[in-house]
Coordinates of C-alpha atoms and ligand atoms in Angstrom, one line a residue:
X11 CA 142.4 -58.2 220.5
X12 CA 141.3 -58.6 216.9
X13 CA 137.5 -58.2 216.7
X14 CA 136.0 -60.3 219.4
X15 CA 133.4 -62.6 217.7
X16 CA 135.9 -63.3 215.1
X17 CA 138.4 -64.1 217.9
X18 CA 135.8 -66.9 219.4
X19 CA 135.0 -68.3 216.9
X20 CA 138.2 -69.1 215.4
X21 CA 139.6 -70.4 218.6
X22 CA 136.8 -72.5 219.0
X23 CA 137.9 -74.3 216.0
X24 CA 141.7 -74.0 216.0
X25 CA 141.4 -75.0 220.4
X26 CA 139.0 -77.9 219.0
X27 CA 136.6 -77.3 221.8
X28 CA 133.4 -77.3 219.6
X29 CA 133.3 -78.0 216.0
X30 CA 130.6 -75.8 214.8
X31 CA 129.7 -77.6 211.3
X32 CA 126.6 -79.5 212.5
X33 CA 123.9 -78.8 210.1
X34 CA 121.2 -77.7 212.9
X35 CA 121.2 -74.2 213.7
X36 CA 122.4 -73.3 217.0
X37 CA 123.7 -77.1 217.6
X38 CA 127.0 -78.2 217.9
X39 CA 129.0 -81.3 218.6
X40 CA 132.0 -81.1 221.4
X41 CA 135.3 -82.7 220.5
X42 CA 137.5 -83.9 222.8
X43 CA 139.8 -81.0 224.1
X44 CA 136.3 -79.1 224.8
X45 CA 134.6 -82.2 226.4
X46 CA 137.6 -82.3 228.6
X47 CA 137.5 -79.0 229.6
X48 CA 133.6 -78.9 230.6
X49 CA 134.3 -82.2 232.5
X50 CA 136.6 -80.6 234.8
X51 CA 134.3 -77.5 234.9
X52 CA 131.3 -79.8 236.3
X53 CA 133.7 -81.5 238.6
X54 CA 133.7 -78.4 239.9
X55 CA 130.1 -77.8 240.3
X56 CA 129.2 -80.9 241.3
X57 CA 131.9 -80.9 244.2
X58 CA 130.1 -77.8 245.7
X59 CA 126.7 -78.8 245.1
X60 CA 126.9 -82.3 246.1
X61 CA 127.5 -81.2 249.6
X62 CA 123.7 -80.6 249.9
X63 CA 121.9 -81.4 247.1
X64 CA 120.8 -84.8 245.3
X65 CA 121.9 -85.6 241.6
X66 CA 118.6 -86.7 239.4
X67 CA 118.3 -87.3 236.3
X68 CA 114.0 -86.6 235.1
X69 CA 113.0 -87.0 231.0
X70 CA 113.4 -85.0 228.2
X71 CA 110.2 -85.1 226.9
X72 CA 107.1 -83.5 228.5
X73 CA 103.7 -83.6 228.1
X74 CA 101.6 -80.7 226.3
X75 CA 99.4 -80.8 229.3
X76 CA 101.5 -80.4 231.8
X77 CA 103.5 -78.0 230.1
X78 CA 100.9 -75.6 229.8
X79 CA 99.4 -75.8 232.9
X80 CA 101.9 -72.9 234.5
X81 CA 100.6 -70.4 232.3
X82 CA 102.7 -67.4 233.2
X83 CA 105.6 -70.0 232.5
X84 CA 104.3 -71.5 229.4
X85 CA 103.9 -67.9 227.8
X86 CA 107.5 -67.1 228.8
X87 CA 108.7 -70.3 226.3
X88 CA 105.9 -71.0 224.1
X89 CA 107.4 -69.8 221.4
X90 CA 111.0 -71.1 222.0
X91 CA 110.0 -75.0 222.0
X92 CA 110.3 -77.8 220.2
X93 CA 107.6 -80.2 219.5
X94 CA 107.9 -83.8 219.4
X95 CA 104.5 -85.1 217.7
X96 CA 105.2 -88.2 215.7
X97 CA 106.0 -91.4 217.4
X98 CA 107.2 -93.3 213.9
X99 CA 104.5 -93.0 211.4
X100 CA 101.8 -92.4 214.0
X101 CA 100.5 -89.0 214.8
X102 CA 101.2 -88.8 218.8
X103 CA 97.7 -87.9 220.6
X104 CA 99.1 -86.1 223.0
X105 CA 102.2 -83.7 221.6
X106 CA 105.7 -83.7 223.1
X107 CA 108.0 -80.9 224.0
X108 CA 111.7 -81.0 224.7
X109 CA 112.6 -79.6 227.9
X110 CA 112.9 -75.8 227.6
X111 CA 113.7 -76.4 231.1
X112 CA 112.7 -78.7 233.5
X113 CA 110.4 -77.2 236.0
X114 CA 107.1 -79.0 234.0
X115 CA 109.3 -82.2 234.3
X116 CA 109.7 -82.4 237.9
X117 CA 107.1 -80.8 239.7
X118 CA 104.4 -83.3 238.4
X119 CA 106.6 -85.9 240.6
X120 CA 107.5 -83.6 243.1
X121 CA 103.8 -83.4 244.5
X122 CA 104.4 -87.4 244.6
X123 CA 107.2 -87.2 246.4
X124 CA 106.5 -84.4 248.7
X125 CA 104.0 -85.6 251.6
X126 CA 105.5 -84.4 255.3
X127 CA 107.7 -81.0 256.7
X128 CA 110.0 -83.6 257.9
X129 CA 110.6 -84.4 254.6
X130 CA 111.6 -80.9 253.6
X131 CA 113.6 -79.2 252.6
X132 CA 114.6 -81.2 249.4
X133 CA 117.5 -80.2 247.3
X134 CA 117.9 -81.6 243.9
X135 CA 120.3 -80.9 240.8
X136 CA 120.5 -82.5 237.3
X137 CA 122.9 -81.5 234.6
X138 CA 121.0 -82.6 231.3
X139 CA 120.8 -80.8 227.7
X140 CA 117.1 -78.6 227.1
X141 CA 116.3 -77.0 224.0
X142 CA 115.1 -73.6 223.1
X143 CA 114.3 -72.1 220.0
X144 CA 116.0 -68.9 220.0
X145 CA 115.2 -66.6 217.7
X146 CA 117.9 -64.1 218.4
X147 CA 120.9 -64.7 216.4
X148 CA 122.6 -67.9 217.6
X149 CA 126.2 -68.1 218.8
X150 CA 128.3 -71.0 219.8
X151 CA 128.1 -71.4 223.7
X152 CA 126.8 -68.3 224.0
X153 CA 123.1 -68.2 222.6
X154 CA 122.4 -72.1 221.7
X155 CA 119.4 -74.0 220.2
X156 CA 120.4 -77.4 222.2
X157 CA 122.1 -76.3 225.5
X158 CA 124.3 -79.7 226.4
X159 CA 125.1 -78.6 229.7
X160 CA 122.6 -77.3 231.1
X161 CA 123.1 -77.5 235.1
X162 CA 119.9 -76.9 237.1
X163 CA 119.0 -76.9 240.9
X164 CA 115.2 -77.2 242.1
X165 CA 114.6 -76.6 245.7
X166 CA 111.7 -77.3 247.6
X167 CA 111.0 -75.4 251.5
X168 CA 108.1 -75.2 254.1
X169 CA 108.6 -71.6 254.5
X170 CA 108.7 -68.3 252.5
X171 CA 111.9 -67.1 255.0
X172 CA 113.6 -70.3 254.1
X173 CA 113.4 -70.2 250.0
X174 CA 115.0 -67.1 250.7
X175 CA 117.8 -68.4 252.9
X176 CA 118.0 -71.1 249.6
X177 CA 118.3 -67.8 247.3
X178 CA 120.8 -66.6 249.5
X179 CA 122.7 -70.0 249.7
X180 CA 122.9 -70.4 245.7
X181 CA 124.2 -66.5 245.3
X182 CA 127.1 -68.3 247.7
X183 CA 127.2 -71.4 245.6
X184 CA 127.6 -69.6 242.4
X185 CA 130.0 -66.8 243.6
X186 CA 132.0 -69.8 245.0
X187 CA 132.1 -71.6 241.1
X188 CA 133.0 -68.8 239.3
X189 CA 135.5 -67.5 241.7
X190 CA 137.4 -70.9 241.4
X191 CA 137.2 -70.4 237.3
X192 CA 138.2 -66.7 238.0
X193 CA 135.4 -65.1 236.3
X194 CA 134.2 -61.6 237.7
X195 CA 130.6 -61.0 238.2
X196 CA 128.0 -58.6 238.2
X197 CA 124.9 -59.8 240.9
X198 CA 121.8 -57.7 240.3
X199 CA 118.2 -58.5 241.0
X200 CA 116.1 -58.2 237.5
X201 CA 113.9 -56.0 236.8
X202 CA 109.8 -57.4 236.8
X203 CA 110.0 -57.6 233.1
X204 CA 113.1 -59.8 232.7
X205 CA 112.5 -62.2 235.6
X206 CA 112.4 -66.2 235.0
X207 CA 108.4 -66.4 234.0
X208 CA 106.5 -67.5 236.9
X209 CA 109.0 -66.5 239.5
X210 CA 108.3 -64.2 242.2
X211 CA 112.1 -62.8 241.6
X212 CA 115.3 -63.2 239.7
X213 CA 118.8 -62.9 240.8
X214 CA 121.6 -63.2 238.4
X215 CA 125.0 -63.4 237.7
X216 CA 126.5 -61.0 234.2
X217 CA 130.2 -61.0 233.7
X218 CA 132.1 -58.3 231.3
X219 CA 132.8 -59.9 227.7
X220 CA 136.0 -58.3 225.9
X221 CA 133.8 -56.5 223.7
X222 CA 132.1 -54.9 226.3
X223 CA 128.9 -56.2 226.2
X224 CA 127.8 -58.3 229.1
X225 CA 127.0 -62.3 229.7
X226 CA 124.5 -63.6 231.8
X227 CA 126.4 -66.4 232.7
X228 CA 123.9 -67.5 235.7
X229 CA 120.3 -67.2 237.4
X230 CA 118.6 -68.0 240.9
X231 CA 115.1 -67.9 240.5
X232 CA 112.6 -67.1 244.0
X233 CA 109.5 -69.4 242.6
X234 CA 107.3 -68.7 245.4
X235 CA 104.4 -70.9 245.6
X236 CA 103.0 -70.6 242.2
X237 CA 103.8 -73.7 240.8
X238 CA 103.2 -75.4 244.1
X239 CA 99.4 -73.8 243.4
X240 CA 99.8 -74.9 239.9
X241 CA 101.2 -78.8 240.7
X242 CA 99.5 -79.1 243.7
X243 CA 103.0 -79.9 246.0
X244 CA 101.7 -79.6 249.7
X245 CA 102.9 -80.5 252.7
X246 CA 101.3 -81.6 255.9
X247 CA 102.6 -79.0 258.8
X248 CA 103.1 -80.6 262.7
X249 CA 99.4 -79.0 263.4
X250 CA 98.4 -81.2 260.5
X251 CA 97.1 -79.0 257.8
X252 CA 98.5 -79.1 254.6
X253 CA 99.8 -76.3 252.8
X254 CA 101.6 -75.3 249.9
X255 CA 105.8 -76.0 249.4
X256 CA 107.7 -72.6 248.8
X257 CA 110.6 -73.5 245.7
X258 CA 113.3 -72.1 244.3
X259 CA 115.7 -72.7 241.0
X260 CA 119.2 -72.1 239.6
X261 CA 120.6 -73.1 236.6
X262 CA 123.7 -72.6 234.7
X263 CA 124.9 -73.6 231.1
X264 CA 127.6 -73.5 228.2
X265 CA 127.7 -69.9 228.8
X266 CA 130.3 -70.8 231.3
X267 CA 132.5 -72.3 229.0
X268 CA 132.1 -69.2 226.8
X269 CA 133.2 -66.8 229.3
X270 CA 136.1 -68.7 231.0
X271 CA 137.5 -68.8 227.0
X272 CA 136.5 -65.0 226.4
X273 CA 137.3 -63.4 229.9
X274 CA 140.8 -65.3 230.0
X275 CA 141.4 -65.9 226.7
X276 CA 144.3 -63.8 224.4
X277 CA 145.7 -62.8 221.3
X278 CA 147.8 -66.4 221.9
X279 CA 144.5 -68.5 222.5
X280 CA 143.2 -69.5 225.4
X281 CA 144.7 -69.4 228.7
X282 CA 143.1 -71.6 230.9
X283 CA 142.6 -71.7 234.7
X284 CA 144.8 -74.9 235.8
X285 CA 141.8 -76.7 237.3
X286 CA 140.0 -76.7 234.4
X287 CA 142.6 -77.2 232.0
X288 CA 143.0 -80.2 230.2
X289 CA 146.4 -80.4 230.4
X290 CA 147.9 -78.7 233.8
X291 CA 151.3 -78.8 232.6
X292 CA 153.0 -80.3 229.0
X293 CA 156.3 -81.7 229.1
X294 CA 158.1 -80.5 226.1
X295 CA 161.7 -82.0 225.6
X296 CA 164.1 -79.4 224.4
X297 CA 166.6 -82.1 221.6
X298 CA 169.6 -81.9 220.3
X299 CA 172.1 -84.7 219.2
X300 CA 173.7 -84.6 222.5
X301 CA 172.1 -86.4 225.2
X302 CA 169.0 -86.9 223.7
X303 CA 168.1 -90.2 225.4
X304 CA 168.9 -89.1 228.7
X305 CA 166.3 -86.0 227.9
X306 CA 163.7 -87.9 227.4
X307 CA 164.1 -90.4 230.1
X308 CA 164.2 -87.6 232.2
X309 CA 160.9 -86.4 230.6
X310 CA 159.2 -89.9 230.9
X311 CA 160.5 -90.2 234.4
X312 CA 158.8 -86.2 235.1
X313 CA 155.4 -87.6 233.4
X314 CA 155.1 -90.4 235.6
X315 CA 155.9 -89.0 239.0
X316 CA 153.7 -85.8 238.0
X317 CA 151.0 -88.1 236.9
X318 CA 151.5 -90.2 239.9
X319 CA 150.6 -86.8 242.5
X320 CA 147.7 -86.0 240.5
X321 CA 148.6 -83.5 238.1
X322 CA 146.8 -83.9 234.9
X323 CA 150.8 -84.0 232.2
X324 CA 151.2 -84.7 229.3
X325 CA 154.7 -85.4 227.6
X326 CA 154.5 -83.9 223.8
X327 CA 157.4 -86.0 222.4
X328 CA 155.9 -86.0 219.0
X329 CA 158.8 -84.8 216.1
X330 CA 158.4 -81.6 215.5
X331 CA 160.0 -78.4 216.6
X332 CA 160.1 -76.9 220.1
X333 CA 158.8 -73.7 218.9
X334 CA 155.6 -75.4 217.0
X335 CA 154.9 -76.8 220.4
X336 CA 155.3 -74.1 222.0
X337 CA 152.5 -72.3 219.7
X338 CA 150.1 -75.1 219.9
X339 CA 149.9 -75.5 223.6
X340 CA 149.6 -71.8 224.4
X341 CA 147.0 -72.0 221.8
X342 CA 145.6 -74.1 224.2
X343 CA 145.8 -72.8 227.1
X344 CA 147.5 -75.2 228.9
X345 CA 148.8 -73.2 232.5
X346 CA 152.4 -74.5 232.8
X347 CA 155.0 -75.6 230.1
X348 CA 157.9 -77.2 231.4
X349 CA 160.9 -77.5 229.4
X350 CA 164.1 -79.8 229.5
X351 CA 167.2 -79.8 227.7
X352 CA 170.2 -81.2 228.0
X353 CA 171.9 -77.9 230.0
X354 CA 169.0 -78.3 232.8
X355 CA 169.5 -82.0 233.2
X356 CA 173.2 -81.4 234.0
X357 CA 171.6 -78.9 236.6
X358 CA 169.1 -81.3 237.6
X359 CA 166.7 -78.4 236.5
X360 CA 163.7 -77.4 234.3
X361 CA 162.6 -74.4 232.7
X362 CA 158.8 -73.4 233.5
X363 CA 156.9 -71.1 231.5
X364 CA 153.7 -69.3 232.7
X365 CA 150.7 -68.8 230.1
X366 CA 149.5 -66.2 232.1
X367 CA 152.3 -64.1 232.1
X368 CA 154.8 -65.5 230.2
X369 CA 157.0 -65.6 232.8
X370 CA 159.4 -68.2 232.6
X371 CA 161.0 -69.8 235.8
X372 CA 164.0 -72.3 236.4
X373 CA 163.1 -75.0 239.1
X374 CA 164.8 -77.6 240.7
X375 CA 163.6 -80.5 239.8
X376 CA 164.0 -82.3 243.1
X377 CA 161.3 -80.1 244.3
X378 CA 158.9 -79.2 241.4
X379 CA 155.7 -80.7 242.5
X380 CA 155.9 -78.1 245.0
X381 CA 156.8 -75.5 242.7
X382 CA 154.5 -76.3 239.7
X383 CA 151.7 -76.4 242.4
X384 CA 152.3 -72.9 243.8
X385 CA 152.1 -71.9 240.7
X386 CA 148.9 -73.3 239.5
X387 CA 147.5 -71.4 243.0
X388 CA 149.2 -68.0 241.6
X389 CA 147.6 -68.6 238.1
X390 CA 144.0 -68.8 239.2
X391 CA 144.6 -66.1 241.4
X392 CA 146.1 -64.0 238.9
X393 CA 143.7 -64.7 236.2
X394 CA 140.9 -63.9 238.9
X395 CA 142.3 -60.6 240.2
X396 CA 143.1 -59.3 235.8
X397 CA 139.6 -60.0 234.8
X398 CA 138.4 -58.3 238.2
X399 CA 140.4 -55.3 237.8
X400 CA 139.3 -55.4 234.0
X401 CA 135.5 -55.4 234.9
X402 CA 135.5 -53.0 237.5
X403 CA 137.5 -50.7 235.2
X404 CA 134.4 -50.8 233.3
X405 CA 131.9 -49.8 235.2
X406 CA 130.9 -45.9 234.9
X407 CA 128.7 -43.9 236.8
X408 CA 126.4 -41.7 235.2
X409 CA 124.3 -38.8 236.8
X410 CA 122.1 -37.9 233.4
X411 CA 121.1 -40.1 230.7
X412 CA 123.0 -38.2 228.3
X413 CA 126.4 -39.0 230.1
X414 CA 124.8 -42.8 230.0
X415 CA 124.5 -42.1 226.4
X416 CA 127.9 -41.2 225.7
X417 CA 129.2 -43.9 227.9
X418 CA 127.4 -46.3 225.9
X419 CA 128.6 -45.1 222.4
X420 CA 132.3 -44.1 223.4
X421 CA 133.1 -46.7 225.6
X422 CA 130.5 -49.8 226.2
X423 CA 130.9 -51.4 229.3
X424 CA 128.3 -51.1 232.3
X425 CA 126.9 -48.1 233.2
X426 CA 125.9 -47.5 237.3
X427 CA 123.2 -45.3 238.0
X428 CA 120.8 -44.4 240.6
X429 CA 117.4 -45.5 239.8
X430 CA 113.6 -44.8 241.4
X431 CA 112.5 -48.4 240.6
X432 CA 109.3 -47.5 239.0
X433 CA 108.8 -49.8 236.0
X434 CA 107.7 -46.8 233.8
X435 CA 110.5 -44.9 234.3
X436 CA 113.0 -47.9 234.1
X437 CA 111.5 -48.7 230.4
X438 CA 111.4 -45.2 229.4
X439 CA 115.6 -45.2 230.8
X440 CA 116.4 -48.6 228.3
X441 CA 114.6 -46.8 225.2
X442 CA 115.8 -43.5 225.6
X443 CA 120.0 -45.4 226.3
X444 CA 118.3 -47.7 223.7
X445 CA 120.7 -50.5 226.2
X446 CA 119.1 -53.3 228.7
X447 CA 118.7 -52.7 232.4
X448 CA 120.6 -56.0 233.9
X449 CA 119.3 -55.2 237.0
X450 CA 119.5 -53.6 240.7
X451 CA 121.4 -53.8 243.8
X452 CA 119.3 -52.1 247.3
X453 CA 120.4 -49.9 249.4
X454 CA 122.0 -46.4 248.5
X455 CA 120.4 -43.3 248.0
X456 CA 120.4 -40.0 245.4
X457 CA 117.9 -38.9 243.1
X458 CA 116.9 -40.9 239.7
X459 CA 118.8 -40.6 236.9
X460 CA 115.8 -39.9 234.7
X461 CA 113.1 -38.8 236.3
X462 CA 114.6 -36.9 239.4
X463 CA 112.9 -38.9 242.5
X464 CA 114.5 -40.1 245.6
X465 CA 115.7 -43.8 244.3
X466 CA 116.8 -46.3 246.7
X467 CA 118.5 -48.5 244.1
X468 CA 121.4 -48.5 241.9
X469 CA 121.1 -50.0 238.9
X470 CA 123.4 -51.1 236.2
X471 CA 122.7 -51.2 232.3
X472 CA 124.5 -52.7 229.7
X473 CA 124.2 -54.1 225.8
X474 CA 123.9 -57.8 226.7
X475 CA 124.4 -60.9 224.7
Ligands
LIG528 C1 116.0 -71.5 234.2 N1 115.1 -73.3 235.5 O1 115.8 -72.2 233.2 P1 117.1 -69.5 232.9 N2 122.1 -70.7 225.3 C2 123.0 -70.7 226.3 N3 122.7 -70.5 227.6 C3 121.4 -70.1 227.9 C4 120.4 -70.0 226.9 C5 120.8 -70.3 225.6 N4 119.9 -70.3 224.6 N5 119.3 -69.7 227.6 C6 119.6 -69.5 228.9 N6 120.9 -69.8 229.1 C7 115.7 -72.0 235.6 C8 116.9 -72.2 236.5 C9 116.0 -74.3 236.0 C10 117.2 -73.6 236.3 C11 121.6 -69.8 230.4 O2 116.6 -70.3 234.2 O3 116.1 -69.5 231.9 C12 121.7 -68.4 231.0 O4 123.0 -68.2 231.6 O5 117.5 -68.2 233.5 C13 120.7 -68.5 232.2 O6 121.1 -67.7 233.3 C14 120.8 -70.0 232.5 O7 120.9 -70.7 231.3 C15 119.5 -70.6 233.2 O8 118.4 -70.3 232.4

């Protein structure tokens, strides 16, 4: 693949999933093809989630006040928000900020709503757009000013053990979305100095990019009780008393887009997985002089009864070549091509082509539903078990941080070691690799990479995004 930044960019333009001319740093405006594509990724999402949680929909704009009244949190954003402080010509007495996030936004009306255990636990979700400031270089999807889809889940428990079940139950969640989008992931616990601020402890998801630098592409947060201390959310127990909730948060955002395009994407475009598509399959009639009518009733008559079982078709009967076609939909990404010509309608037949593999397939078209959806099954699984294979073939043990050195400049990728956990040693590990810790997984013993004690963790490091 030609240099990878260069590579998403362009196919963000030439895919016409963003266009990236909107003169606001870090802002950008999603054209159709792209809007349909992050629909039918929150369809997704919102399937799992709304098998326990409640949709809500809470303001943008929140008060300086309560804002700043988390101050662990507020120092973690201060300096990434944006102010609203004019309401017309009026100077606004008290100064507005757009959501960073919304835990400032709810949790004033979450000690309203919260009064009794029997109302807990709560589960809500909102998909919304926040805004941060970033000061690190911007990048479509990837590192955005305005994040438009920005999917977040606040929880709310009576008991420390059960906002860890909750922790447990997004890890599930998330592993379920981004195994149906086929995206491979890395779940580490943060280090202290990289967790949400004002969370006891964050877990979160980084997949591979093709450069070989890493995405965090998701986050559960534990939030312990310090913003029920800081909001005042209590409930009353069945002795009575009232104590403090126990929370927890996930959230997600247009960094999923970003790594569905990079992890599965090619020198030919996109390649998308079929339940995300846009498009499942296009319909391309193959023309010449001789029974061209019959072609394209066939076609129209494929369209329909495809459209009527649920596929998402399109028929591209525009006048242009095959080949052209051809180009522009794999550009696309679109999973399944199917192709008539006069030849297969004498064999009541059709000619499928694979984006994934490029395989191509003659089917009967008595029985293509079937056919097309087995293959739309082998796709996703496919894509999944490539960009598993891929990741995993990237991650490289080292005993010594000079290996982790070398593995770093030679080859990228993640780096597995064994680490003592001390925060010291951890830092002193990141400057001397000059590379992030993402994070650690328990469990598993050796010595430290770096300093030589007994460490219980293995840890992971990588250049991030
Ligand atoms: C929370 N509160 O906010 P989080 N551009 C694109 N994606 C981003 C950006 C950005 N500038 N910043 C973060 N993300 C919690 C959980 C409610 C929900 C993505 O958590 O700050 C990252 O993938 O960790 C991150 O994992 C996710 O948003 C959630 O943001």
């Amino acid at each position: 693949m030609t240099e990878f930044s260069e590579w998403f960019h362009n196919i963000l333009e030439e895919a016409e999933i963003i266009d990236q001319r909107y003169p606001v740093k870090g802002m950008h405006v999603w054209m159709p093809h792209g809007f349909r594509i992050r629909k039918n990724t929150l369809n997704i999402l919102k399937r799992i989630l709304d098998r326990d949680h409640e949709e809500v929909l809470f303001p943008l704009l929140v008060p300086e006040d309560e804002l700043a009244k988390e101050a662990i949190h507020v120092k973690g954003f201060e300096d990434e928000v944006y102010w609203v402080t004019h309401g017309g010509l009026s100077k606004l007495q008290r100064k507005l900020a757009l959501r960073p996030t919304s835990e400032t936004v709810m949790y004033p009306m979450f000690a309203l709503w919260v009064r009794s255990h029997t109302d807990l636990p709560m589960r809500f979700y909102q998909i919304v757009n926040t805004f941060r400031y970033e000061t690190k270089h911007t990048r479509p999807l990837i590192r955005v000013r305005e994040i438009t889809t920005f999917k977040e889940a606040h929880t709310i428990h009576a008991t420390a053990d059960e906002a860890e079940e909750q922790v447990e139950r997004a890890i599930e969640i998330y592993r379920e979305f981004f195994d149906s989008l086929g995206i491979p992931y890395l779940i580490t616990k943060r280090p202290p100095w990289d967790k949400f601020p004002g969370s006891d402890y964050t877990m979160a998801f980084d997949t591979l990019m093709p450069d070989g630098k890493t995405l965090q592409i998701g986050t559960v947060h534990n939030l312990g009780q310090t913003f029920a201390r800081t909001f005042e959310i209590k409930f009353e127990n069945p002795e009575g008393e009232h104590e403090y909730v126990h929370q927890t948060c996930y959230g997600l955002s247009d960094r999923v887009i970003a790594s569905v395009i990079a992890v599965h994407g090619d020198e030919s475009g996109l390649c998308l997985p079929p339940e995300v598509a846009a498009h499942q399959v296009v319909i391309v009639p193959v023309i010449f002089k001789k029974a061209a009518d019959e072609v394209m009733e066939a076609c129209r008559d494929l369209r329909d009864s495809l459209g009527d079982a649920g596929f998402r078709v399109h028929l591209d009967d525009r006048d242009l070549r095959a080949g052209r076609k051809y180009y522009e939909w794999e550009m696309r990404g679109v999973p399944l091509r199917v192709e008539i010509g006069p030849r297969d309608l004498e064999n009541n037949s059709a000619v499928i082509s694979r984006r994934d593999t490029g395989e191509k397939i003659t089917a009967d078209l008595d029985g293509i539903q079937d056919t097309l959806r087995d293959l739309m099954n082998d796709i996703l699984e496919n894509l999944r078990n490539r960009a598993w294979e891929r990741m995993e073939s990237e991650i490289r043990e080292a005993g010594t941080i000079e290996e982790a050195r070398n593995i770093i400049e030679e080859k990228r990728g993640i780096i597995s070691f064994m680490w003592c956990g001390d925060e010291e040693c951890g830092m002193d590990v990141e400057e001397k690799v000059r590379v992030d810790i993402l994070g650690i997984q328990e469990g598993g013993s050796g010595k430290c990479m770096n300093c030589g004690r007994d460490a219980p963790y293995r840890a992971y490091l990588a250049r991030t995004y």
